[in-house]
Amino acid sequence: SYFRDTLFFKLSLFVFSLIWFIFGALIMGFGLWVLLDNQSFIAVLQESSTTLKVVSYIFISVGSLSMAMGFLGCIGAIYEIRCLLGLYFTCLLLILIAQVTAGVLIYFQRDRLKHEMSNIIKGMLVNYTGQNRTTEHTWDYVQRTMKCCGWTGPGNWSENVWIRNSSVSMYPCSCRNETLPGTDVKETGLCEHLSNILPVYETGCMHSVEGWLLENCGVILGICVGVAVIELLGMILSMCLCKSVVQEDYTKVPKY
């Protein structure tokens, strides 16, 4: 019975530690995506938002630590080392507390983050030139794919320095509504138009972008809940295996 119970806890902890290692790799990969991506709306925010950069570094750190903890859990389960199992339990508990704390902070700071995002976009629209290949071209991509113009509407572009000081009627090329008559369609930069009625989309990108972020937040939340469940199961299994190990045999640990 003792051998059977110990084997069950050992195999179960090994499987959960392996899953935990994979989840850690996913979390770290998400953090790297937020930090390095230049093809989605995230790129518009991360160049100006220190908050988003800090969050991405937190994800990378937590993911790396989770991978290390998964490795420790696998080793502790295979060789039944109580000190590694205890360390595994402690680290999982600390990570779980950190995740809950981060989630609470993000929830209560959501209005501040939304306001910061709005200011970043409006500031970028004011100084838009079409030459910046990261944030500006990414925003052009957002407007083309979401078929929108400006943040709350095309009126936001009236504050742009180049458009305001131009002697001719200009508009962002990525706002071009292809169903309306006008000049040839361009993907980036500013375009001229002879008429005062601009061939642009009338809706702003705020609601579309918020919907995109909410959709991705649902994926992130699902991953976090899954990770938390695995953490709890890993903590329970590590304690059960630690209690079932009567005496450690360090001769089983491979020596290099």
Short mmCIF file of C-alpha atoms in Angstrom, two decimals:
data_model
loop_
_atom_site.label_atom_id
_atom_site.label_comp_id
_atom_site.label_asym_id
_atom_site.label_seq_id
_atom_site.Cartn_x
_atom_site.Cartn_y
_atom_site.Cartn_z
CA SER A 1 0.00 0.00 0.00
CA TYR A 2 2.82 2.42 0.91
CA PHE A 3 4.67 1.68 -2.33
CA ARG A 4 1.47 2.02 -4.37
CA ASP A 5 0.56 5.39 -2.77
CA THR A 6 4.09 6.72 -3.15
CA LEU A 7 4.21 5.67 -6.81
CA PHE A 8 0.84 7.35 -7.46
CA PHE A 9 1.95 10.65 -5.88
CA LYS A 10 5.31 10.45 -7.66
CA LEU A 11 3.80 9.94 -11.12
CA SER A 12 1.06 12.50 -10.53
CA LEU A 13 3.51 15.15 -9.33
CA PHE A 14 5.83 14.44 -12.26
CA VAL A 15 2.97 14.91 -14.77
CA PHE A 16 1.76 18.11 -13.13
CA SER A 17 5.31 19.46 -12.90
CA LEU A 18 5.76 18.78 -16.59
CA ILE A 19 2.50 20.59 -17.38
CA TRP A 20 3.60 23.42 -15.09
CA PHE A 21 6.88 23.64 -17.03
CA ILE A 22 4.93 23.92 -20.32
CA PHE A 23 2.64 26.61 -18.89
CA GLY A 24 5.71 28.51 -17.72
CA ALA A 25 7.06 28.40 -21.26
CA LEU A 26 3.72 29.76 -22.55
CA ILE A 27 3.74 32.62 -20.02
CA MET A 28 7.32 33.53 -20.90
CA GLY A 29 6.46 33.35 -24.60
CA PHE A 30 3.51 35.71 -24.08
CA GLY A 31 5.77 38.17 -22.23
CA LEU A 32 8.29 38.06 -25.08
CA TRP A 33 5.48 38.61 -27.59
CA VAL A 34 4.27 41.71 -25.73
CA LEU A 35 7.85 43.03 -25.53
CA LEU A 36 8.99 42.29 -29.10
CA ASP A 37 5.81 42.29 -31.23
CA ASN A 38 5.64 45.04 -33.85
CA GLN A 39 2.73 43.82 -35.98
CA SER A 40 -0.26 44.37 -33.68
CA PHE A 41 -1.84 47.04 -31.50
CA ILE A 42 0.48 46.04 -28.63
CA ALA A 43 3.38 47.66 -30.51
CA VAL A 44 1.61 51.03 -30.44
CA LEU A 45 1.35 50.89 -26.65
CA GLN A 46 4.63 49.28 -25.65
CA GLU A 47 6.85 52.00 -27.18
CA SER A 48 5.32 54.70 -24.96
CA SER A 49 3.86 52.81 -22.02
CA THR A 50 6.25 51.96 -19.21
CA THR A 51 3.43 50.04 -17.51
CA LEU A 52 3.13 47.59 -20.40
CA LYS A 53 6.88 47.09 -20.53
CA VAL A 54 6.96 46.34 -16.79
CA VAL A 55 4.07 43.87 -17.21
CA SER A 56 5.91 42.11 -20.06
CA TYR A 57 9.06 41.76 -17.93
CA ILE A 58 6.94 40.37 -15.08
CA PHE A 59 5.44 37.76 -17.42
CA ILE A 60 8.92 36.79 -18.65
CA SER A 61 10.24 36.52 -15.08
CA VAL A 62 7.27 34.52 -13.82
CA GLY A 63 7.43 32.24 -16.86
CA SER A 64 11.15 31.59 -16.37
CA LEU A 65 10.67 30.92 -12.66
CA SER A 66 7.74 28.62 -13.41
CA MET A 67 9.85 26.60 -15.83
CA ALA A 68 12.57 26.29 -13.18
CA MET A 69 9.99 25.19 -10.60
CA GLY A 70 8.56 22.62 -12.98
CA PHE A 71 12.04 21.21 -13.47
CA LEU A 72 12.60 21.06 -9.70
CA GLY A 73 9.24 19.34 -9.25
CA CYS A 74 10.13 16.69 -11.84
CA ILE A 75 13.51 16.01 -10.22
CA GLY A 76 12.04 15.99 -6.70
CA ALA A 77 9.29 13.59 -7.77
CA ILE A 78 11.59 11.17 -9.58
CA TYR A 79 14.23 10.97 -6.84
CA GLU A 80 11.91 11.64 -3.85
CA ILE A 81 14.06 14.46 -2.40
CA ARG A 82 12.09 16.10 0.41
CA CYS A 83 14.04 19.37 0.41
CA LEU A 84 13.31 19.86 -3.31
CA LEU A 85 9.65 19.00 -2.76
CA GLY A 86 9.46 21.53 0.07
CA LEU A 87 11.17 24.17 -2.07
CA TYR A 88 8.79 23.34 -4.91
CA PHE A 89 5.77 23.83 -2.61
CA THR A 90 7.10 27.13 -1.24
CA CYS A 91 7.86 28.58 -4.68
CA LEU A 92 4.45 27.56 -6.01
CA LEU A 93 2.80 29.26 -3.04
CA LEU A 94 4.78 32.46 -3.60
CA ILE A 95 3.98 32.47 -7.34
CA LEU A 96 0.27 31.95 -6.62
CA ILE A 97 0.26 34.87 -4.14
CA ALA A 98 2.09 37.06 -6.69
CA GLN A 99 -0.40 36.19 -9.44
CA VAL A 100 -3.40 36.98 -7.26
CA THR A 101 -1.82 40.27 -6.17
CA ALA A 102 -1.03 41.26 -9.78
CA GLY A 103 -4.58 40.41 -10.87
CA VAL A 104 -6.09 42.53 -8.09
CA LEU A 105 -3.82 45.48 -8.93
CA ILE A 106 -4.65 45.30 -12.64
CA TYR A 107 -8.38 45.12 -11.85
CA PHE A 108 -8.35 48.20 -9.62
CA GLN A 109 -6.01 50.11 -11.97
CA ARG A 110 -7.99 49.34 -15.13
CA ASP A 111 -9.40 52.89 -15.45
CA ARG A 112 -5.92 54.35 -15.11
CA LEU A 113 -4.59 51.95 -17.74
CA LYS A 114 -7.45 52.82 -20.09
CA HIS A 115 -6.77 56.55 -19.64
CA GLU A 116 -3.06 56.00 -20.24
CA MET A 117 -3.79 54.06 -23.42
CA SER A 118 -6.07 56.84 -24.70
CA ASN A 119 -3.40 59.49 -24.06
CA ILE A 120 -0.74 57.40 -25.82
CA ILE A 121 -2.87 57.00 -28.95
CA LYS A 122 -3.91 60.66 -29.13
CA GLY A 123 -0.31 61.79 -28.60
CA MET A 124 0.82 59.48 -31.40
CA LEU A 125 -1.85 60.89 -33.75
CA VAL A 126 -0.70 64.47 -33.08
CA ASN A 127 2.92 63.70 -33.99
CA TYR A 128 2.21 61.18 -36.79
CA THR A 129 4.46 61.54 -39.84
CA GLY A 130 4.18 58.10 -41.45
CA GLN A 131 7.95 57.59 -41.19
CA ASN A 132 8.08 55.61 -37.91
CA ARG A 133 8.12 51.96 -38.94
CA THR A 134 7.02 50.60 -35.57
CA THR A 135 4.21 52.48 -33.82
CA GLU A 136 2.90 54.55 -36.73
CA HIS A 137 2.88 51.74 -39.27
CA THR A 138 1.28 49.46 -36.69
CA TRP A 139 -1.46 52.03 -36.11
CA ASP A 140 -1.95 52.25 -39.88
CA TYR A 141 -2.39 48.47 -39.88
CA VAL A 142 -4.97 48.74 -37.07
CA GLN A 143 -7.00 51.37 -38.96
CA ARG A 144 -6.91 49.40 -42.23
CA THR A 145 -7.89 46.04 -40.75
CA MET A 146 -10.49 47.36 -38.29
CA LYS A 147 -11.87 49.85 -40.86
CA CYS A 148 -11.78 52.78 -38.45
CA CYS A 149 -10.17 56.20 -38.21
CA GLY A 150 -8.67 57.97 -35.19
CA TRP A 151 -9.30 56.99 -31.59
CA THR A 152 -12.80 58.33 -30.96
CA GLY A 153 -13.30 59.38 -34.59
CA PRO A 154 -11.60 60.95 -37.62
CA GLY A 155 -11.74 64.32 -35.86
CA ASN A 156 -8.76 63.27 -33.75
CA TRP A 157 -6.55 63.67 -36.81
CA SER A 158 -7.35 67.40 -37.03
CA GLU A 159 -4.82 67.90 -34.21
CA ASN A 160 -2.03 66.34 -36.26
CA VAL A 161 0.83 68.82 -36.76
CA TRP A 162 1.30 68.09 -40.47
CA ILE A 163 -2.41 68.12 -41.34
CA ARG A 164 -3.07 71.28 -39.32
CA ASN A 165 -0.23 73.23 -40.98
CA SER A 166 -0.81 71.94 -44.51
CA SER A 167 -2.18 74.26 -47.18
CA VAL A 168 -4.04 71.38 -48.86
CA SER A 169 -6.64 68.95 -47.55
CA MET A 170 -4.84 65.89 -46.12
CA TYR A 171 -5.88 62.73 -44.33
CA PRO A 172 -4.15 59.53 -43.10
CA CYS A 173 -3.98 57.07 -45.99
CA SER A 174 -4.82 54.12 -43.73
CA CYS A 175 -8.20 55.72 -42.97
CA ARG A 176 -9.18 55.54 -46.63
CA ASN A 177 -12.64 54.10 -47.17
CA GLU A 178 -12.32 52.20 -50.44
CA THR A 179 -16.09 52.35 -51.02
CA LEU A 180 -15.90 56.16 -51.42
CA PRO A 181 -14.50 57.98 -54.49
CA GLY A 182 -11.03 59.46 -54.10
CA THR A 183 -7.36 59.00 -54.79
CA ASP A 184 -5.48 55.72 -55.04
CA VAL A 185 -5.35 53.67 -51.86
CA LYS A 186 -2.05 53.76 -49.92
CA GLU A 187 -1.24 51.80 -46.78
CA THR A 188 0.74 54.38 -44.79
CA GLY A 189 1.53 58.08 -44.60
CA LEU A 190 -0.65 61.10 -45.35
CA CYS A 191 -2.65 61.53 -48.56
CA GLU A 192 -3.95 64.66 -50.31
CA HIS A 193 -7.56 65.17 -51.32
CA LEU A 194 -9.07 67.90 -53.48
CA SER A 195 -12.44 68.00 -51.72
CA ASN A 196 -13.11 68.98 -48.11
CA ILE A 197 -15.22 65.83 -47.77
CA LEU A 198 -12.59 63.23 -46.95
CA PRO A 199 -13.03 59.59 -48.10
CA VAL A 200 -12.34 58.13 -44.67
CA TYR A 201 -14.07 55.83 -42.19
CA GLU A 202 -16.39 57.69 -39.83
CA THR A 203 -16.03 55.44 -36.77
CA GLY A 204 -13.15 55.59 -34.28
CA CYS A 205 -10.96 52.66 -33.36
CA MET A 206 -11.58 52.84 -29.60
CA HIS A 207 -14.39 50.30 -29.41
CA SER A 208 -12.72 47.93 -31.89
CA VAL A 209 -9.42 48.06 -30.02
CA GLU A 210 -11.12 47.62 -26.64
CA GLY A 211 -12.96 44.60 -28.04
CA TRP A 212 -9.65 43.18 -29.32
CA LEU A 213 -8.03 43.71 -25.92
CA LEU A 214 -10.99 42.17 -24.08
CA GLU A 215 -10.88 39.16 -26.39
CA ASN A 216 -7.19 38.65 -25.68
CA CYS A 217 -7.71 39.30 -21.96
CA GLY A 218 -10.15 36.39 -21.93
CA VAL A 219 -7.43 34.12 -23.34
CA ILE A 220 -4.93 35.44 -20.77
CA LEU A 221 -7.44 35.00 -17.94
CA GLY A 222 -8.14 31.43 -19.02
CA ILE A 223 -4.42 30.63 -19.03
CA CYS A 224 -3.97 32.21 -15.59
CA VAL A 225 -6.89 30.22 -14.12
CA GLY A 226 -5.49 27.03 -15.61
CA VAL A 227 -2.07 27.80 -14.18
CA ALA A 228 -3.57 28.52 -10.74
CA VAL A 229 -5.38 25.16 -10.74
CA ILE A 230 -2.18 23.37 -11.68
CA GLU A 231 -0.33 25.26 -8.94
CA LEU A 232 -2.82 24.14 -6.30
CA LEU A 233 -2.70 20.53 -7.48
CA GLY A 234 1.09 20.64 -7.57
CA MET A 235 1.22 22.00 -4.01
CA ILE A 236 -1.13 19.27 -2.76
CA LEU A 237 0.77 16.48 -4.54
CA SER A 238 4.18 17.76 -3.40
CA MET A 239 3.06 17.76 0.24
CA CYS A 240 1.50 14.30 -0.07
CA LEU A 241 4.65 12.88 -1.64
CA CYS A 242 6.84 14.68 0.90
CA LYS A 243 4.85 13.13 3.76
CA SER A 244 4.97 9.67 2.17
CA VAL A 245 8.77 9.72 1.82
CA VAL A 246 9.97 8.12 5.04
CA GLN A 247 13.69 8.41 4.44
CA GLU A 248 15.64 10.09 1.65
CA ASP A 249 18.09 8.05 -0.34
CA TYR A 250 20.52 10.47 -1.97
CA THR A 251 22.39 7.59 -3.62
CA LYS A 252 19.58 7.57 -6.23
CA VAL A 253 20.48 11.08 -7.34
CA PRO A 254 22.72 10.93 -10.43
CA LYS A 255 26.22 12.39 -9.97
CA TYR A 256 27.94 14.19 -12.84
#
